[in-house]
GROMACS .gro file of N, CA, C and O in nm:
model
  484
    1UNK      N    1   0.085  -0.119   0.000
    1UNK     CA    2   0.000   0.000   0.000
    1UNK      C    3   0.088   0.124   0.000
    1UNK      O    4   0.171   0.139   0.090
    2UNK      N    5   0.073   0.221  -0.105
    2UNK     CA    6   0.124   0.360  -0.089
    2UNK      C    7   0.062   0.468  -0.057
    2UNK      O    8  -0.037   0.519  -0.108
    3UNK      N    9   0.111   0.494   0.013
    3UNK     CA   10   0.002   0.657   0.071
    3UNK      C   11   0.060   0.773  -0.024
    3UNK      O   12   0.175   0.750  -0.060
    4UNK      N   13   0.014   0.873  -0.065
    4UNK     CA   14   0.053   0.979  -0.113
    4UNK      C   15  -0.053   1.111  -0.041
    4UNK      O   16  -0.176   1.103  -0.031
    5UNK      N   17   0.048   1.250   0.012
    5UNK     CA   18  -0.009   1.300   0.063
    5UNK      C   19   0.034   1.447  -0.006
    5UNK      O   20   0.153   1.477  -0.013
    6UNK      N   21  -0.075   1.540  -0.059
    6UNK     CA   22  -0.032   1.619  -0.143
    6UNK      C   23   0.011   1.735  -0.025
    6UNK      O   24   0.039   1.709   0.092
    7UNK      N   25   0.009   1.862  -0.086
    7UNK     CA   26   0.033   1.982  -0.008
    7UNK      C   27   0.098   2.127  -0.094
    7UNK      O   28   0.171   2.100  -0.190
    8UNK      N   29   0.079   2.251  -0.069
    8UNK     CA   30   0.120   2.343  -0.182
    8UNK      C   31   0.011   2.433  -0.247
    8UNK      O   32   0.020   2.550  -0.284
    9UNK      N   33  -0.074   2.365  -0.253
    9UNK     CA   34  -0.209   2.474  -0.328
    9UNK      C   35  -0.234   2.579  -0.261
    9UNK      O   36  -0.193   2.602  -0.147
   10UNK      N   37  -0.306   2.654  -0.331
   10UNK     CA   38  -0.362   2.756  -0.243
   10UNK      C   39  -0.371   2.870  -0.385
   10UNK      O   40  -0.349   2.829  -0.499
   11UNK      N   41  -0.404   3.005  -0.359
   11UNK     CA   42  -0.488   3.077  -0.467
   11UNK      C   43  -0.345   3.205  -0.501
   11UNK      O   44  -0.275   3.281  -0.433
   12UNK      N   45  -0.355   3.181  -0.597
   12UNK     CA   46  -0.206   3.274  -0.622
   12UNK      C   47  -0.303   3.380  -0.761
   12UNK      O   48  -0.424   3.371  -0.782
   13UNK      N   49  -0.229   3.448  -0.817
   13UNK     CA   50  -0.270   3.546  -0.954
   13UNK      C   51  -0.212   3.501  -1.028
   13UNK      O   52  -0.108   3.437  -1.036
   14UNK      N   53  -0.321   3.555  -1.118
   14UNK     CA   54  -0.227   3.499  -1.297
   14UNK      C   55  -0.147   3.545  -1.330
   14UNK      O   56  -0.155   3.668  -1.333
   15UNK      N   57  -0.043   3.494  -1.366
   15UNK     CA   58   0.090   3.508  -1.408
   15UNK      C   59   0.216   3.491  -1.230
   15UNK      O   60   0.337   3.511  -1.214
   16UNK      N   61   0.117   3.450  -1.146
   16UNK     CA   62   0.222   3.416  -1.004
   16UNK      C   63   0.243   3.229  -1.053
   16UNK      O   64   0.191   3.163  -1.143
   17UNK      N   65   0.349   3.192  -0.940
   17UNK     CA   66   0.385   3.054  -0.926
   17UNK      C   67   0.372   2.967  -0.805
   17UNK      O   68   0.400   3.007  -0.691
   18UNK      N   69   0.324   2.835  -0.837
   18UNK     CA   70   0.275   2.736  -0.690
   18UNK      C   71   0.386   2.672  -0.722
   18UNK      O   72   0.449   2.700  -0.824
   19UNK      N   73   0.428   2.558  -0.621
   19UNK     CA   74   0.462   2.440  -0.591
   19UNK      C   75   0.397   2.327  -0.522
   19UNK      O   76   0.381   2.341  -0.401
   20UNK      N   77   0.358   2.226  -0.573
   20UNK     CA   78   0.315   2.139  -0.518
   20UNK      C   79   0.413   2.029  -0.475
   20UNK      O   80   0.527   2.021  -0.521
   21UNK      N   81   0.377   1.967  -0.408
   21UNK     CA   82   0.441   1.891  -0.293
   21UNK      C   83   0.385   1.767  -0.297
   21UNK      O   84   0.264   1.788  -0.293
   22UNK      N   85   0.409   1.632  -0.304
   22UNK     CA   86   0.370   1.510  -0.292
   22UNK      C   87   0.488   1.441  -0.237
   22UNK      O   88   0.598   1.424  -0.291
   23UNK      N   89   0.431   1.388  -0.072
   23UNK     CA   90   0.484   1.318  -0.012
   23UNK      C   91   0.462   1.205  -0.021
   23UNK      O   92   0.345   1.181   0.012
   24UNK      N   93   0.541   1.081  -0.061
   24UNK     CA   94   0.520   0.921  -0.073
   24UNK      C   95   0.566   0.864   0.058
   24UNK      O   96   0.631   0.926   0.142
   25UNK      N   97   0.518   0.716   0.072
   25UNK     CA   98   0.537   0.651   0.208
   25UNK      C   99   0.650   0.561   0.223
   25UNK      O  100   0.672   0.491   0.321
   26UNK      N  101   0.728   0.571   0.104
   26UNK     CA  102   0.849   0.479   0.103
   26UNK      C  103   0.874   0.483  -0.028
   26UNK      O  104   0.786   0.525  -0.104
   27UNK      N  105   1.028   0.430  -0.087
   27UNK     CA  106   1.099   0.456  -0.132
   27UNK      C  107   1.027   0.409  -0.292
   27UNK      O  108   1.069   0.297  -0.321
   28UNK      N  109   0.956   0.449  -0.373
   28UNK     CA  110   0.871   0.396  -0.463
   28UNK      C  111   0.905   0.467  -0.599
   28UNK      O  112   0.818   0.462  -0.686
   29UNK      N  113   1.052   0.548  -0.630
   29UNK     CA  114   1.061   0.573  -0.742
   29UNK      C  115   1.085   0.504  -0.858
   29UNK      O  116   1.042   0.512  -0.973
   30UNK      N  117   1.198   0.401  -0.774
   30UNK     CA  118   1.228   0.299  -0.893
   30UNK      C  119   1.147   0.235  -0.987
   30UNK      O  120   1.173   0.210  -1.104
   31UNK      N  121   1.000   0.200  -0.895
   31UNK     CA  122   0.908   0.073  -0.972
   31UNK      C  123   0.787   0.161  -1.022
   31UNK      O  124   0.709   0.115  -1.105
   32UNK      N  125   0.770   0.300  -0.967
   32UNK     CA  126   0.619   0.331  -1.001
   32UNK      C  127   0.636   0.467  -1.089
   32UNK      O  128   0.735   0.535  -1.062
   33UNK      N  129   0.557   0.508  -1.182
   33UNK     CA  130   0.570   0.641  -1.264
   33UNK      C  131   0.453   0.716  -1.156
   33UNK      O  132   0.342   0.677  -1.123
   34UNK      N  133   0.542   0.859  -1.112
   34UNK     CA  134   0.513   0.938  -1.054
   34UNK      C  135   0.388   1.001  -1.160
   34UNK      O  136   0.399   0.984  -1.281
   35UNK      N  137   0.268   1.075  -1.100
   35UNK     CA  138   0.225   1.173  -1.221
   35UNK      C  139   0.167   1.261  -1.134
   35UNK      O  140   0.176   1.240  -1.013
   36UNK      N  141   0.083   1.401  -1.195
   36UNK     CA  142   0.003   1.485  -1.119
   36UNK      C  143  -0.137   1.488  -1.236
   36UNK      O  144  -0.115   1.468  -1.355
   37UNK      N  145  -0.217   1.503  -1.208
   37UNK     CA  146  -0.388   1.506  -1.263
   37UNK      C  147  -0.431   1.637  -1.206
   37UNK      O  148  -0.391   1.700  -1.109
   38UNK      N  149  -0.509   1.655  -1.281
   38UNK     CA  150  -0.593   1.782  -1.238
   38UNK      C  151  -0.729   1.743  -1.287
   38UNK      O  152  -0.746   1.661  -1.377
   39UNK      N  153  -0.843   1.818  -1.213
   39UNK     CA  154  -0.964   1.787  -1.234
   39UNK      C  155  -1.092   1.886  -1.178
   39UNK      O  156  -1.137   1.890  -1.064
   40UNK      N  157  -1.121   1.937  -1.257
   40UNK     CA  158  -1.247   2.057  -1.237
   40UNK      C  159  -1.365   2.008  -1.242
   40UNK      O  160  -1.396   1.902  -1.296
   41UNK      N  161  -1.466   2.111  -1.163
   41UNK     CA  162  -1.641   1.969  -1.150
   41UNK      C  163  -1.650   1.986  -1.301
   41UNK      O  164  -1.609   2.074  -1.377
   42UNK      N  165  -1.750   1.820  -1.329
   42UNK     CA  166  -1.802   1.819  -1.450
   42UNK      C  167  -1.691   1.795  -1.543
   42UNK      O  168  -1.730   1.762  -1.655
   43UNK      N  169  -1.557   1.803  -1.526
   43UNK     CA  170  -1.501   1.717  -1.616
   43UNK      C  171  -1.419   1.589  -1.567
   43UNK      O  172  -1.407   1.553  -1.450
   44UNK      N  173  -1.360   1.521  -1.691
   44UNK     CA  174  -1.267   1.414  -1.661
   44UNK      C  175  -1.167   1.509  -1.570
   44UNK      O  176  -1.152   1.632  -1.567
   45UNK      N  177  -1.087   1.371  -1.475
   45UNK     CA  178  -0.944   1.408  -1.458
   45UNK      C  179  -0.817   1.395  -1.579
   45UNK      O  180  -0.803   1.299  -1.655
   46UNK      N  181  -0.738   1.507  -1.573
   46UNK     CA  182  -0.640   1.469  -1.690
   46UNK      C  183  -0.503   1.477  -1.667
   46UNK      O  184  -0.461   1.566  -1.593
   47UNK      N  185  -0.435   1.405  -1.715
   47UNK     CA  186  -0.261   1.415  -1.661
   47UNK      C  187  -0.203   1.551  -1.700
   47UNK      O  188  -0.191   1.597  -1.814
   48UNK      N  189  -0.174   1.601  -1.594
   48UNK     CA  190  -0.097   1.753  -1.612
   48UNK      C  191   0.072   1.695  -1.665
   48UNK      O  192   0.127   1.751  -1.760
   49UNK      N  193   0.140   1.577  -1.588
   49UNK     CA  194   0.287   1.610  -1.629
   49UNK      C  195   0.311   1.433  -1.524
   49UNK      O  196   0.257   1.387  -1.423
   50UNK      N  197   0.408   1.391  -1.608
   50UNK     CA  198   0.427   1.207  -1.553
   50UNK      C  199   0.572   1.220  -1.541
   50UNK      O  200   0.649   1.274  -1.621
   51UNK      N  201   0.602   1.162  -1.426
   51UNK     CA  202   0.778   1.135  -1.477
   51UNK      C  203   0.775   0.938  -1.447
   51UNK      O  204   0.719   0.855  -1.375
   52UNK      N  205   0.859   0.943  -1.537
   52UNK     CA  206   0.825   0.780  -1.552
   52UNK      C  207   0.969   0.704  -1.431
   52UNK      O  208   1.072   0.761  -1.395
   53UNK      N  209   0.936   0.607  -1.407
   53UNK     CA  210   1.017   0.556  -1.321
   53UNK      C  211   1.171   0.513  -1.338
   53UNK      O  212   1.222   0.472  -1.443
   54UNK      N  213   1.219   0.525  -1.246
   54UNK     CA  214   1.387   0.527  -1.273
   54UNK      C  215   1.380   0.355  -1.370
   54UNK      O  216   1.410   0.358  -1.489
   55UNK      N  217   1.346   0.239  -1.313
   55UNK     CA  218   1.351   0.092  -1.370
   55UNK      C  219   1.318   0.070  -1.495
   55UNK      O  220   1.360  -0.022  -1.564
   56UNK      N  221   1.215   0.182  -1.537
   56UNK     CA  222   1.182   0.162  -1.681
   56UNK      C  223   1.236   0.294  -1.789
   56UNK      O  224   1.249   0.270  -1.909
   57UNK      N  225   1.258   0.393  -1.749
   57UNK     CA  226   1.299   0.505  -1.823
   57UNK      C  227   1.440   0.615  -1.759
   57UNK      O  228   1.511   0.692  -1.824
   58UNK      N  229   1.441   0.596  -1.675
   58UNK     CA  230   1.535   0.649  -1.583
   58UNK      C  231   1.472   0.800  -1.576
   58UNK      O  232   1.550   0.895  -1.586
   59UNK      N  233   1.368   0.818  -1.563
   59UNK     CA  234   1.298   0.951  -1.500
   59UNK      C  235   1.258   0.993  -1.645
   59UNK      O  236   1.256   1.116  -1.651
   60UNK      N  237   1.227   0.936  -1.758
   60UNK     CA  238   1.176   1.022  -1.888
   60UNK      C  239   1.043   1.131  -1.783
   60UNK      O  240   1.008   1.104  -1.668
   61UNK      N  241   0.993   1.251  -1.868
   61UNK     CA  242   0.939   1.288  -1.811
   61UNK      C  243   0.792   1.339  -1.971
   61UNK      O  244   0.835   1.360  -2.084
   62UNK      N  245   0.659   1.348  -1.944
   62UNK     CA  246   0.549   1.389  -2.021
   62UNK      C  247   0.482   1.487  -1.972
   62UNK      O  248   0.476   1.488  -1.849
   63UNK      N  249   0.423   1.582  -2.035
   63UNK     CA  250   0.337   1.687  -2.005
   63UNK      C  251   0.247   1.773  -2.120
   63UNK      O  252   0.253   1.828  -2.230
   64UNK      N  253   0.156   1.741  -2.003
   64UNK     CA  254   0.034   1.793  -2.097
   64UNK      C  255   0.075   1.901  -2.209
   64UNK      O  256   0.184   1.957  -2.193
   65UNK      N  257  -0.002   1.935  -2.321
   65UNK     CA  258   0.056   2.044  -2.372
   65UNK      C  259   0.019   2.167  -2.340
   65UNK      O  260   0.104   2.254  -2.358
   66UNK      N  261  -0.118   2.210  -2.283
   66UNK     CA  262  -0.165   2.304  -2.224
   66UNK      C  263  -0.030   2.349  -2.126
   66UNK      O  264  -0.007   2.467  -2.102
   67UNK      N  265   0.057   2.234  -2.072
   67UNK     CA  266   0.104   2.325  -1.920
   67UNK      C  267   0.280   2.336  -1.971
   67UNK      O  268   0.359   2.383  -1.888
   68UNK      N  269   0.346   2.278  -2.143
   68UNK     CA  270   0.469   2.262  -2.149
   68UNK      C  271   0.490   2.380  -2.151
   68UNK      O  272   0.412   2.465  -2.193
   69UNK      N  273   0.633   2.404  -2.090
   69UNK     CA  274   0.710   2.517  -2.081
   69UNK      C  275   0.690   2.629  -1.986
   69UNK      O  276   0.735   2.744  -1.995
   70UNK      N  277   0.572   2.546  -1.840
   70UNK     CA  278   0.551   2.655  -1.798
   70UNK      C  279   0.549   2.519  -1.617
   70UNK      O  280   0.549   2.559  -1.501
   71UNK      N  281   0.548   2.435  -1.643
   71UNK     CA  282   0.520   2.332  -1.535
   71UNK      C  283   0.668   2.234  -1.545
   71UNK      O  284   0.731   2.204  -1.647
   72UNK      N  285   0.698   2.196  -1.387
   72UNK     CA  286   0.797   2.092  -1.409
   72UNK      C  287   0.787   2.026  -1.292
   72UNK      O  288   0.791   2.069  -1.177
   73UNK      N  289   0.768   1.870  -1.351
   73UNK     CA  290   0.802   1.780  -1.284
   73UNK      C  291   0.916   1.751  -1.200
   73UNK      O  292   1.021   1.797  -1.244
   74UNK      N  293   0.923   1.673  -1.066
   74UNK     CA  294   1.073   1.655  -1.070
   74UNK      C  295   1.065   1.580  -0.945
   74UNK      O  296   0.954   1.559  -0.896
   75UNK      N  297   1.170   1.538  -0.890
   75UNK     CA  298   1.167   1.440  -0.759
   75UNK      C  299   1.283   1.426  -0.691
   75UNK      O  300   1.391   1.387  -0.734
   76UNK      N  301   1.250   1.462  -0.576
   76UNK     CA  302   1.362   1.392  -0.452
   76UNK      C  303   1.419   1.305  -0.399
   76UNK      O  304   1.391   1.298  -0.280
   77UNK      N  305   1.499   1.222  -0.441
   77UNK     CA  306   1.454   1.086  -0.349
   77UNK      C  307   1.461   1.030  -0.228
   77UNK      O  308   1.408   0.934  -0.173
   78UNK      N  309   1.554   1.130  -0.195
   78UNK     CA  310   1.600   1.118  -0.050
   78UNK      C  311   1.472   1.128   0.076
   78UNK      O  312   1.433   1.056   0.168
   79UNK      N  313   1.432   1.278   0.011
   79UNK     CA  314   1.270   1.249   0.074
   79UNK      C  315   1.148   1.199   0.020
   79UNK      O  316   1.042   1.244   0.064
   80UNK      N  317   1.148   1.124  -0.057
   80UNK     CA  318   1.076   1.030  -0.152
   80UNK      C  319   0.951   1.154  -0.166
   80UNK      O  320   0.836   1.146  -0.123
   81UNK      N  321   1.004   1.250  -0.230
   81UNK     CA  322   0.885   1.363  -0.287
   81UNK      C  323   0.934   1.421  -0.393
   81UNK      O  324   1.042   1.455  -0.442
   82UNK      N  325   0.781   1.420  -0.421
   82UNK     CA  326   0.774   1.455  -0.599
   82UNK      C  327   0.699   1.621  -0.591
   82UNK      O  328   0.619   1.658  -0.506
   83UNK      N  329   0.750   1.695  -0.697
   83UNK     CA  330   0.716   1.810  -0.697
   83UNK      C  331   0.662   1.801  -0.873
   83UNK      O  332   0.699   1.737  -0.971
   84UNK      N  333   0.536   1.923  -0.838
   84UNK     CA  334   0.512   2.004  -0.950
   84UNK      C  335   0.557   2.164  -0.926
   84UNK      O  336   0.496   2.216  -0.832
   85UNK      N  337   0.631   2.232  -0.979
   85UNK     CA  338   0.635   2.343  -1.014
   85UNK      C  339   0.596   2.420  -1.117
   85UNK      O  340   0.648   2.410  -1.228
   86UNK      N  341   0.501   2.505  -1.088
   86UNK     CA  342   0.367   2.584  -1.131
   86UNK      C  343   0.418   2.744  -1.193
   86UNK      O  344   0.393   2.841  -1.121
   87UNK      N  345   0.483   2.766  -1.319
   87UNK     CA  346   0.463   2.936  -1.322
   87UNK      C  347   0.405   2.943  -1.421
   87UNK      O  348   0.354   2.844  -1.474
   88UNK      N  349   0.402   3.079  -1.475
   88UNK     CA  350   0.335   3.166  -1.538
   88UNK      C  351   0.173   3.080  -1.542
   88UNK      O  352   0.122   3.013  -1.632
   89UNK      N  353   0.116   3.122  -1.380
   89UNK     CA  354  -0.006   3.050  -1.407
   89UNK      C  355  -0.140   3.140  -1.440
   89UNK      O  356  -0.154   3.257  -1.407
   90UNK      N  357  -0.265   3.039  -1.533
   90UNK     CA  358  -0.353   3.108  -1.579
   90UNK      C  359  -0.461   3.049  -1.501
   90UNK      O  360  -0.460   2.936  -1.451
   91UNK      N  361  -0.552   3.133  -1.495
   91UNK     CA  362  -0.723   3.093  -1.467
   91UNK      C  363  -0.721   2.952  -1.512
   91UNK      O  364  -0.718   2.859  -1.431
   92UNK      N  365  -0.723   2.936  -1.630
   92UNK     CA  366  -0.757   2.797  -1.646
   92UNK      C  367  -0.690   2.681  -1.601
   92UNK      O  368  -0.724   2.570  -1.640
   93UNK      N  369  -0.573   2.702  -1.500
   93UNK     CA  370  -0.499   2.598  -1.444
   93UNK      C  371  -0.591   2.587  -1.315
   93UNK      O  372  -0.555   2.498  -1.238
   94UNK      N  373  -0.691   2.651  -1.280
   94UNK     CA  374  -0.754   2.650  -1.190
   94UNK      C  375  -0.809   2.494  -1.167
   94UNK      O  376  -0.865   2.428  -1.255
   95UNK      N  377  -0.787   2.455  -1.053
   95UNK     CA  378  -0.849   2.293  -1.077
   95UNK      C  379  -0.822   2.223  -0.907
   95UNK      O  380  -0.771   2.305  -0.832
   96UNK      N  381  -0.844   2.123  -0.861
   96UNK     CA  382  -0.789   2.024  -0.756
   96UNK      C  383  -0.648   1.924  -0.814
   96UNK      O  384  -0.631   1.848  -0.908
   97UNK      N  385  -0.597   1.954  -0.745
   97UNK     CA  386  -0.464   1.855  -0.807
   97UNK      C  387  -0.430   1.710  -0.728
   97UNK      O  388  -0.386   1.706  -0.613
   98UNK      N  389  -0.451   1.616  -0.794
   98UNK     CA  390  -0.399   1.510  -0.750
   98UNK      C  391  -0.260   1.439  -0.778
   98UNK      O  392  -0.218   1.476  -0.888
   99UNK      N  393  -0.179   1.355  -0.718
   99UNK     CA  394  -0.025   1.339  -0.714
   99UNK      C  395  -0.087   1.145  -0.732
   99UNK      O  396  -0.162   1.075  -0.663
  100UNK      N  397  -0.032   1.126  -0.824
  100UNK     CA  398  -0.063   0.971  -0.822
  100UNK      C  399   0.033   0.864  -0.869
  100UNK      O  400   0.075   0.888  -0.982
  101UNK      N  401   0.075   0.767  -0.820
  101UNK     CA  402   0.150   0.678  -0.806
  101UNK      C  403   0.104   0.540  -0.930
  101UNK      O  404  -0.011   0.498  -0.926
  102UNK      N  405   0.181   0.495  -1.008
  102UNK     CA  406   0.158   0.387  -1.056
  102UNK      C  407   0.201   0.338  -1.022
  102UNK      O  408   0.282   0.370  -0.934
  103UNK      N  409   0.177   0.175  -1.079
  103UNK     CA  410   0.327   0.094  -1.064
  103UNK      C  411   0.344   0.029  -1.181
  103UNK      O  412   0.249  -0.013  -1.247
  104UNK      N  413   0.479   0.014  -1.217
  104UNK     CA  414   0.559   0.027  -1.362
  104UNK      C  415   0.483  -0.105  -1.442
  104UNK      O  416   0.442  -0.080  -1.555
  105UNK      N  417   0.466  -0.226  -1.395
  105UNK     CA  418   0.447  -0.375  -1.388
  105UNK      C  419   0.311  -0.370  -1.398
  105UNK      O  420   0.259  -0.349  -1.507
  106UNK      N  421   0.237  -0.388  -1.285
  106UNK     CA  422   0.130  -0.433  -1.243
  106UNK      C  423   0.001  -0.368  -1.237
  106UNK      O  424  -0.111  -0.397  -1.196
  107UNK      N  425   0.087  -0.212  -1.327
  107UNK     CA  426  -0.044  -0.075  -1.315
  107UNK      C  427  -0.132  -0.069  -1.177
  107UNK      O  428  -0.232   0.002  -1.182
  108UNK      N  429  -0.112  -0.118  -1.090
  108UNK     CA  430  -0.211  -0.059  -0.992
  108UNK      C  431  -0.175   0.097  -0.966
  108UNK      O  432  -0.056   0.125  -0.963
  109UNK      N  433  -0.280   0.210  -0.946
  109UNK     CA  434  -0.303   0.315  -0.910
  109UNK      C  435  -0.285   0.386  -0.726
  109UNK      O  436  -0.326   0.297  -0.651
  110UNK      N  437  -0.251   0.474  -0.667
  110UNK     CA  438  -0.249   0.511  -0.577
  110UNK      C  439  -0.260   0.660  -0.597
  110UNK      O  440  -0.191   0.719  -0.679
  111UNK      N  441  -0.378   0.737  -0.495
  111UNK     CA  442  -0.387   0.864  -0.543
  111UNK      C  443  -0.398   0.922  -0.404
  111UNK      O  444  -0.436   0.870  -0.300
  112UNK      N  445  -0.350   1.056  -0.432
  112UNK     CA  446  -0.296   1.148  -0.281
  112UNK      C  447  -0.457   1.209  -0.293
  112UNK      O  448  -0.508   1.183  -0.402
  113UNK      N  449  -0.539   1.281  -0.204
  113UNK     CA  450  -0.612   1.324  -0.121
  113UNK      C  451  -0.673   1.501  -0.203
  113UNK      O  452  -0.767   1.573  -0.170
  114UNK      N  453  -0.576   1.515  -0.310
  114UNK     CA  454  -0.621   1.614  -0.357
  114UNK      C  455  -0.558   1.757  -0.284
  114UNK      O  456  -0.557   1.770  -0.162
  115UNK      N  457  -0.509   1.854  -0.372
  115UNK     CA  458  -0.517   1.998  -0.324
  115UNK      C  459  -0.568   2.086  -0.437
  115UNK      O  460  -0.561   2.070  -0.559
  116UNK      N  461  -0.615   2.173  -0.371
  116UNK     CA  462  -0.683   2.312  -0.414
  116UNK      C  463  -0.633   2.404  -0.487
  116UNK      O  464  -0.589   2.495  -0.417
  117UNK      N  465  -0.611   2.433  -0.672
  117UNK     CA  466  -0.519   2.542  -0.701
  117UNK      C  467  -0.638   2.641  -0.770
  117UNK      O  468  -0.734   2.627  -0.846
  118UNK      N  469  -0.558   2.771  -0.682
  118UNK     CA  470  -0.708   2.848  -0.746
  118UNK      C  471  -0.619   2.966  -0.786
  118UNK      O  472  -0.546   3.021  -0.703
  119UNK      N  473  -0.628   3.018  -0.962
  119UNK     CA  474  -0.555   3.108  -0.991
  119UNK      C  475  -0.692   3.207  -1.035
  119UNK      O  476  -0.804   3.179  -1.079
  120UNK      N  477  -0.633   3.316  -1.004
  120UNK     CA  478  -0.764   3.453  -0.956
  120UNK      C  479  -0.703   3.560  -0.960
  120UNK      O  480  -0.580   3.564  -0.952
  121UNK      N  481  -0.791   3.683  -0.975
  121UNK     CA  482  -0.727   3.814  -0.966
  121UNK      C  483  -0.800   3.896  -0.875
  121UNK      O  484  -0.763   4.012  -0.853
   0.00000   0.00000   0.00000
C-alpha cells in the first residue's frame, strides 16, 4: 500500500507561481511512474505532467501540452517527494490537483487526497 499525501495549493494570480508537494510513504521511485492530474467539476481528470520511473525510463518525463514550458516535474529521493512546479499561471490551471502513483508492472493506481489550485485576480 502507498500513501501519497499532497500539499502546496492555495490561490495565487495569474501570471504568479505554486509548488506542489507530494509526499510518498516509502521509497517507490524505482518501480512506479510518478504523475500529477488535475480535475475541475463536470469534467474528466487529466494528466498535467508524468515522470516515468527510474527501472523503466530512468525519470523520462510527459506533459500535458496546455502546461509545457511553464510546469515541471521533478523528484527527490532522499525524501521520496515529488514536486510540480507551477509558473506563469492562468485561470484555467484552476483545478484540484492530485499526485498519483503507478506501478511500472502491475499498473495498480495510488492517489494522494487532492489539493486546491485556485488562480484569480
Amino acid at each position: 500500500q502507498v500513501q501519497l499525501v499532497e500539499s502546496g495549493g492555495g490561490l495565487v494570480q495569474p501570471g504568479g507561481s505554486l509548488r506542489l508537494s507530494c509526499a510518498a510513504s516509502g521509497s517507490i521511485f524505482n518501480i512506479y511512474d510518478m504523475g500529477w492530474y488535475r480535475q475541475v467539476p463536470g469534467k474528466q481528470r487529466e494528466l498535467v505532467a508524468e515522470l516515468i520511473s527510474i527501472i523503466t525510463s530512468r525519470g523520462r518525463t510527459n506533459y500535458a501540452d496546455s502546461v509545457k514550458g511553464r510546469f515541471t516535474i521533478s523528484r527527490d529521493n532522499a525524501k521520496n517527494t515529488v514536486y510540480l512546479q507551477m509558473n506563469s499561471l492562468k485561470p484555467e490551471d484552476t483545478a484540484v490537483y492530485y499526485c498519483n502513483a503507478r506501478h511500472a508492472v502491475v499498473r495498480t493506481d495510488y492517489w494522494g487526497q487532492g489539493t486546491q489550485v485556485t488562480v484569480s485576480s
